[in-house]
C-alpha positions as semicolon CSV with decimal commas, in nm:
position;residue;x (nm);y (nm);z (nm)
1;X;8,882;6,505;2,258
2;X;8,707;6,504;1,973
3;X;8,357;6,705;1,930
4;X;8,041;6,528;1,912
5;X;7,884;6,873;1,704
6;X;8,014;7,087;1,428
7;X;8,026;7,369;1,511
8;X;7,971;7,553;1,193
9;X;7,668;7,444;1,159
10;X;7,564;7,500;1,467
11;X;7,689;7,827;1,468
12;X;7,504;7,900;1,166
13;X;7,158;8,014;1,188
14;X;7,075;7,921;0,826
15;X;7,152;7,600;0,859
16;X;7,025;7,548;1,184
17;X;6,672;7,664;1,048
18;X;6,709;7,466;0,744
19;X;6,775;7,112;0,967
20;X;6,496;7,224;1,215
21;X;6,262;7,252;0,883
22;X;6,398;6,882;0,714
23;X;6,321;6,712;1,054
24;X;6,015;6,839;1,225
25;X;5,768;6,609;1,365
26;X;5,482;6,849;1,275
27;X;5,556;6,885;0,927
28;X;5,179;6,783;0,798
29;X;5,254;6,767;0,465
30;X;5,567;6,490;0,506
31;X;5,397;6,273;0,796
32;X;5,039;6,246;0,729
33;X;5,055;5,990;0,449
34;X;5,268;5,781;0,666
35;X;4,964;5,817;0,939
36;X;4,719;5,736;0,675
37;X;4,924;5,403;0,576
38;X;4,985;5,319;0,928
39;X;4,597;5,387;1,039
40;X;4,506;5,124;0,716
41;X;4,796;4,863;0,832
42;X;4,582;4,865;1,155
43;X;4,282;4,821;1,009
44;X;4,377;4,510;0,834
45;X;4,563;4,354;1,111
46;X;4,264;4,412;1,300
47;X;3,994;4,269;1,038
48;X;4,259;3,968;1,050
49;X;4,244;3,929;1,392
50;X;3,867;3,904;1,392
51;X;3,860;3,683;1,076
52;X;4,143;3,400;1,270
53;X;3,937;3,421;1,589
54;X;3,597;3,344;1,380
55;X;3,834;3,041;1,220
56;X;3,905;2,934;1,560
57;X;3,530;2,962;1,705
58;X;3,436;2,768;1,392
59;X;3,671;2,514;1,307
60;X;3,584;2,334;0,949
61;X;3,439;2,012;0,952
62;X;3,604;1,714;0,906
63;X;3,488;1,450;0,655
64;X;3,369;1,249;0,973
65;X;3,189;1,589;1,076
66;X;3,029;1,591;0,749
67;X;2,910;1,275;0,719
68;X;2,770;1,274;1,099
69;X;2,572;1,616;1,015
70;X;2,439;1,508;0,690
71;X;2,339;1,179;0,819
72;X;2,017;1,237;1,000
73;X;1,929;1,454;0,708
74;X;1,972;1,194;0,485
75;X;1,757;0,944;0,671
76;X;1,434;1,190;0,662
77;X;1,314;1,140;0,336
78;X;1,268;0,758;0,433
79;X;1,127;0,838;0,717
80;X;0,906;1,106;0,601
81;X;0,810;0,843;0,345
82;X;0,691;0,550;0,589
83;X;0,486;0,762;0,798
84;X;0,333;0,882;0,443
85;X;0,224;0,531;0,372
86;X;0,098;0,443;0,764
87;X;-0,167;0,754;0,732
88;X;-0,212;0,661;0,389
89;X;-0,291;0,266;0,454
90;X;-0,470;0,376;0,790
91;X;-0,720;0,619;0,665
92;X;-1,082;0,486;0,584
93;X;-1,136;0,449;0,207
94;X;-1,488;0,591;0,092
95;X;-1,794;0,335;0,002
96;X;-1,916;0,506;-0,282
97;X;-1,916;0,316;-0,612
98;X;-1,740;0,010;-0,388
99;X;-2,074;-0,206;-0,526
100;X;-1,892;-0,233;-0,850
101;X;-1,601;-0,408;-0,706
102;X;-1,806;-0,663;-0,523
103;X;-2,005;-0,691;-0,869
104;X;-1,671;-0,841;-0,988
105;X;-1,650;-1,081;-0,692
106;X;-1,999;-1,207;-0,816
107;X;-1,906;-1,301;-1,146
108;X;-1,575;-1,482;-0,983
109;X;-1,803;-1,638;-0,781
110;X;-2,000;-1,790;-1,028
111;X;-1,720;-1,884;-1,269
112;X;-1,481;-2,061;-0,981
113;X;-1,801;-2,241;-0,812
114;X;-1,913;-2,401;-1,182
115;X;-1,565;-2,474;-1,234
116;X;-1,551;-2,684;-0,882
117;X;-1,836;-2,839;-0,949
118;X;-1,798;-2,957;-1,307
119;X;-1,451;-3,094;-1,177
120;X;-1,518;-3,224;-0,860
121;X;-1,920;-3,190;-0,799
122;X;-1,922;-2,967;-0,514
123;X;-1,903;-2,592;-0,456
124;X;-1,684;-2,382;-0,284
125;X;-1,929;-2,032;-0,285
126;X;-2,268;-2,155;-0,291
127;X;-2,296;-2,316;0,062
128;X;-2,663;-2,373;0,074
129;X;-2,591;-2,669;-0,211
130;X;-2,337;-2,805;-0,008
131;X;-2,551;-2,821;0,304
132;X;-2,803;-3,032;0,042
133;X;-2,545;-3,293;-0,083
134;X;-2,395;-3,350;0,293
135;X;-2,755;-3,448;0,399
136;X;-2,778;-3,689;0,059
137;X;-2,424;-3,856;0,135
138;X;-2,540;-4,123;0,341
139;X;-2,821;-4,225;0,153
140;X;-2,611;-4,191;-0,200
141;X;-2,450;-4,538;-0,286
142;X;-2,014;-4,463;-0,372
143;X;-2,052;-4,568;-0,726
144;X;-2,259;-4,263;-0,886
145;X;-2,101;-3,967;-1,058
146;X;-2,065;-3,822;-0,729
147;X;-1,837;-4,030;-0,535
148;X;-1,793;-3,913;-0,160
149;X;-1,943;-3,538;-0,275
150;X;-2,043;-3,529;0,121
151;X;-1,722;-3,546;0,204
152;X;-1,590;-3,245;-0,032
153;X;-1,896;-3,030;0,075
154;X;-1,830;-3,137;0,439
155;X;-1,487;-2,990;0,365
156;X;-1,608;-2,688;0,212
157;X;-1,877;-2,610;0,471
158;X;-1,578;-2,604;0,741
159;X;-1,331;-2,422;0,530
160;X;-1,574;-2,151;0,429
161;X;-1,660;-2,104;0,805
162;X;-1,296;-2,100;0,884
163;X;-1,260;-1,821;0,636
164;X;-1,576;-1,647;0,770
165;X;-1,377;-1,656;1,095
166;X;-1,069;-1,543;0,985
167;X;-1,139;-1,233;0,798
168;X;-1,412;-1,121;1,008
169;X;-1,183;-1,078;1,298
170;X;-0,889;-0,934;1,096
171;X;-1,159;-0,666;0,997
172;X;-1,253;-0,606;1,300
173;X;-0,915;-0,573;1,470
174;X;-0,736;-0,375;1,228
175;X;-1,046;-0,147;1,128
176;X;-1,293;-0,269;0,884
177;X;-1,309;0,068;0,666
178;X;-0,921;0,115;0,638
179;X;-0,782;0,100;0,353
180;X;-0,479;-0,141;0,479
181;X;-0,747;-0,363;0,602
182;X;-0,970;-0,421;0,262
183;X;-0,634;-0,455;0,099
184;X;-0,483;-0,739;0,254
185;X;-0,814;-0,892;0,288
186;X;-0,835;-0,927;-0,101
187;X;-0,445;-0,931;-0,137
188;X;-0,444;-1,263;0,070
189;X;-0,773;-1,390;-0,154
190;X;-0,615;-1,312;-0,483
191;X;-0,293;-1,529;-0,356
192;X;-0,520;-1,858;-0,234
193;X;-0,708;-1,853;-0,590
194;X;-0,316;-1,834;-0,733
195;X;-0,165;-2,095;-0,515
196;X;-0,448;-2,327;-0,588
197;X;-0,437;-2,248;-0,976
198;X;-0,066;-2,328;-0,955
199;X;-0,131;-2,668;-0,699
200;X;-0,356;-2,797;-0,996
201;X;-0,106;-2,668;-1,263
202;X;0,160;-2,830;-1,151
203;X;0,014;-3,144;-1,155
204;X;-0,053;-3,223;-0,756
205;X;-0,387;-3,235;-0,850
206;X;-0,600;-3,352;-1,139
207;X;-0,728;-3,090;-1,340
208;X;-0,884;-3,244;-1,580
209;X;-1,232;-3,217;-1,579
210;X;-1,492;-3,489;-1,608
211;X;-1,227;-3,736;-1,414
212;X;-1,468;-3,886;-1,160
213;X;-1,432;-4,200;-1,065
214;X;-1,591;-4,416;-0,841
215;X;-1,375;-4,335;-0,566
216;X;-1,215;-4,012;-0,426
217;X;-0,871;-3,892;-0,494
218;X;-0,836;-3,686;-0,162
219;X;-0,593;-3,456;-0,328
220;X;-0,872;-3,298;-0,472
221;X;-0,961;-3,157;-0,108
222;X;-0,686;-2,945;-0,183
223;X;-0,857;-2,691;-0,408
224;X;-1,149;-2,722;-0,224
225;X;-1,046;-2,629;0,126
226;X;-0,866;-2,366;-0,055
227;X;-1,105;-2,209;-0,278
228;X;-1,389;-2,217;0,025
229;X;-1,188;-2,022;0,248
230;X;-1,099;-1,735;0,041
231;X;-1,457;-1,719;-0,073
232;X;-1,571;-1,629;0,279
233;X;-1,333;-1,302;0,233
234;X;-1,610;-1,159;-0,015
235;X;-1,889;-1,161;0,180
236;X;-1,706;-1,051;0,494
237;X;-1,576;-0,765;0,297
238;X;-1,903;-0,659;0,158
239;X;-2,065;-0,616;0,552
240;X;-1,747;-0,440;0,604
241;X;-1,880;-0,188;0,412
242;X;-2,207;-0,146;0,417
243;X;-2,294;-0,332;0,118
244;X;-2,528;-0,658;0,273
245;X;-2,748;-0,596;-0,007
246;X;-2,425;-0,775;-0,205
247;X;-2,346;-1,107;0,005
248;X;-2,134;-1,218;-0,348
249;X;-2,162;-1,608;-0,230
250;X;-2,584;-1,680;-0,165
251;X;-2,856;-1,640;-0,449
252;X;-3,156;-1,738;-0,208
253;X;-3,166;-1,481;-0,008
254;X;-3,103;-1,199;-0,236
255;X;-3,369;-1,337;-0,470
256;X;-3,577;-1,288;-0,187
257;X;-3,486;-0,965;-0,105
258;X;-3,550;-0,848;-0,487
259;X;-3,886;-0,978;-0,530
260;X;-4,062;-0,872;-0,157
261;X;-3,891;-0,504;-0,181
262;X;-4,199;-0,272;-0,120
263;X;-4,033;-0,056;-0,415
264;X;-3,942;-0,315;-0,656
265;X;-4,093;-0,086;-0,946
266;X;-3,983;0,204;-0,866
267;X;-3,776;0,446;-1,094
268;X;-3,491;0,449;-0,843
269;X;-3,371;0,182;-0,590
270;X;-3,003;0,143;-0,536
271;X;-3,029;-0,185;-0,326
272;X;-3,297;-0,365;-0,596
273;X;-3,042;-0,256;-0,866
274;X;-2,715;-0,383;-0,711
275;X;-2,903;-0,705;-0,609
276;X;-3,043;-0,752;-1,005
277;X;-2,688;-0,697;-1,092
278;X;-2,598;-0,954;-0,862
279;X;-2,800;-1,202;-0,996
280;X;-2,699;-1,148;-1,313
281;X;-2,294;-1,114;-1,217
282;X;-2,295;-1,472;-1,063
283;X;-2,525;-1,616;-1,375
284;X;-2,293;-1,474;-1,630
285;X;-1,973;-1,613;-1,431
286;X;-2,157;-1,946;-1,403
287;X;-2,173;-1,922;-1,795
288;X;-1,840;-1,803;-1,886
289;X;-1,681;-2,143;-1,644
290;X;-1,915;-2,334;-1,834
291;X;-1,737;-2,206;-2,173
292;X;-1,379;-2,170;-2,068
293;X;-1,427;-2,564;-1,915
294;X;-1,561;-2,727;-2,252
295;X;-1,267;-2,511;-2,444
296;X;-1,003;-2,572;-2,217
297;X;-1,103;-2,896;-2,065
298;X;-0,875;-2,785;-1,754
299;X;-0,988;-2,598;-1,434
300;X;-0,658;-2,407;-1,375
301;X;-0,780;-2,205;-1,649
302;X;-1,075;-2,042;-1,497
303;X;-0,846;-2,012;-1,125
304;X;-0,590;-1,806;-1,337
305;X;-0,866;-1,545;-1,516
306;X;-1,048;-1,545;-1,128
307;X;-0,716;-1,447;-0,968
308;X;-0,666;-1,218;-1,196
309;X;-0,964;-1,049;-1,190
310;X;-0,926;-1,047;-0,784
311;X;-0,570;-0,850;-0,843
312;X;-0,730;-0,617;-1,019
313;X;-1,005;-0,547;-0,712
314;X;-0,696;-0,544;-0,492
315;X;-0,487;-0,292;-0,660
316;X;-0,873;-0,056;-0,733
317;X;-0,897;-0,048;-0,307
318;X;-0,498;0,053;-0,299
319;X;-0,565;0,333;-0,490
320;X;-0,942;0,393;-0,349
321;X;-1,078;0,801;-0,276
322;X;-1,077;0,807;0,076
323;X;-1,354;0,910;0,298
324;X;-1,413;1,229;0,358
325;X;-1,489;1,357;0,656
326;X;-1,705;1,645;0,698
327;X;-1,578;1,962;0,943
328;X;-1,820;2,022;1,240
């Protein structure tokens, strides 16, 4: 039997000490890099461990994932931009300096109502005339220059009341002093003068002027009915705010209101100015119709410069200073 030691070397104590020294476990100077190594190897597996469990807590997103968390984001800019305008549209716009934009509607006033009239010899403003040549149509024979003119100003009368009706309750549901409000009020003016300008245009109705005969063509009710009911718009829109002293559609009474004002002379009086003004808005349109008429021999003209004016008020109470409201 063969045996498992040799027993030289284990008989000698030189080499005994010298294998003892080669393979000692507590050698520090052989094993302790191999500790060092094998405490980082641990460290890393570890830090890997904790790095695959955070991949598993948070699995990445999927395109779907994506696209469903960067949806609602997307969508807030639109939203954040409607509810912009609805405060914007909803807040009250501020009165001062408003008098100049109803200054405008007097000089549109004057230059659409002498248009009517030299074209079809009634008004669609001025009611008090109209009220006149309604009580003269029965007594008037059908062959003057006026043929039927009760029946346009009986048209106009009801049209402007219509209007009158209209506007005053869209005011007053949707808040006379918003700005959404005085907007559409004019916005929906400015279209009627259009429509009509583009009705007599287009050749539905006569626009020539000086083209009455001796009976009526009941197209021309048309522009009338038209024209009257936007009308009433102004001077709804100028109680709206505040500004009675500039009714835009009636001479009388404002010529009264001038000339029995306990402070007509004095150095400063905001409601005698504005009416003057007035006066002299609705005189110089009156004019200006009279010009544009004999130049252009057709009404449309006048309708397309009014309308245009009238989109220019629209767009000034879109972008109006709004009221400001003082902190109690």
């Amino acid at each position: 039997m063969l045996p498992l030691h040799d027993p030289e070397k284990i008989m000698d104590p030189s080499l005994a000490k010298e294998t003892s020294t080669d393979t000692s476990p507590w050698d520090k100077s052989v094993d302790l890099p191999r500790l060092e190594s094998t405490s980082r190897s641990s460290k890393e597996t570890s830090s890997q461990l904790s790095r695959k469990n955070t991949f598993e807590v948070h699995p990445p997103q999927t395109d779907a994932g994506r696209a469903s968390s960067e949806r609602p984001e997307a969508s807030k800019p639109s939203q954040t931009l409607l509810r912009r305008s609805q405060l914007y549209f909803n807040a009250e716009v501020s009165t001062a300096h408003a008098d100049i934009l109803f200054l405008c509607c007097c000089f549109i006033s004057g230059l659409v109502d002498s248009t009517i009239y030299h074209a079809f010899g009634t008004f669609v403003s001025m009611q008090t005339g109209n009220t006149i040549f309604l009580g003269l149509g029965g007594a008037t024979p059908h062959n003057t220059s006026k043929p039927y003119g009760w029946a346009k100003s009986l048209v106009s009368i009801a049209c402007f009341c219509l209007g009158c009706l209209t506007f005053s309750h869209m005011t007053r549901f949707f808040g006379k002093l918003r700005r959404g409000t005085i907007a559409l009020s004019f916005l929906s003016q400015t279209l009627i003068i259009f429509i009509t300008a583009a009705i007599v245009q287009g050749g539905s109705v006569n626009g020539s002027l000086d083209t009455i005969t001796d009976d009526i063509d009941w197209w021309t009710v048309i522009p009338v009915a038209l024209l009257s009911f936007q009308s009433a718009g102004q001077i709804v829109g100028s109680r709206a705010v505040n500004l009675s002293e500039l009714p835009t559609v009636v001479l009388t009474s404002m010529l009264h209101d001038i000339f029995t004002d306990e402070k007509l002379l004095a150095k400063a009086n905001v409601k005698r100015n504005r009416r003057v003004l007035a006066f002299f808005a609705i005189l110089i349109g009156a004019i200006a119709g009279g010009f544009i008429d004999e130049g252009s021999r057709r009404m449309q003209v006048p309708l397309w410069i009014a309308g245009g004016i009238k989109l220019g008020i629209t767009l000034a109470w879109v972008v109006w200073p709004e009221k400001q409201t003082s902190a109690v």
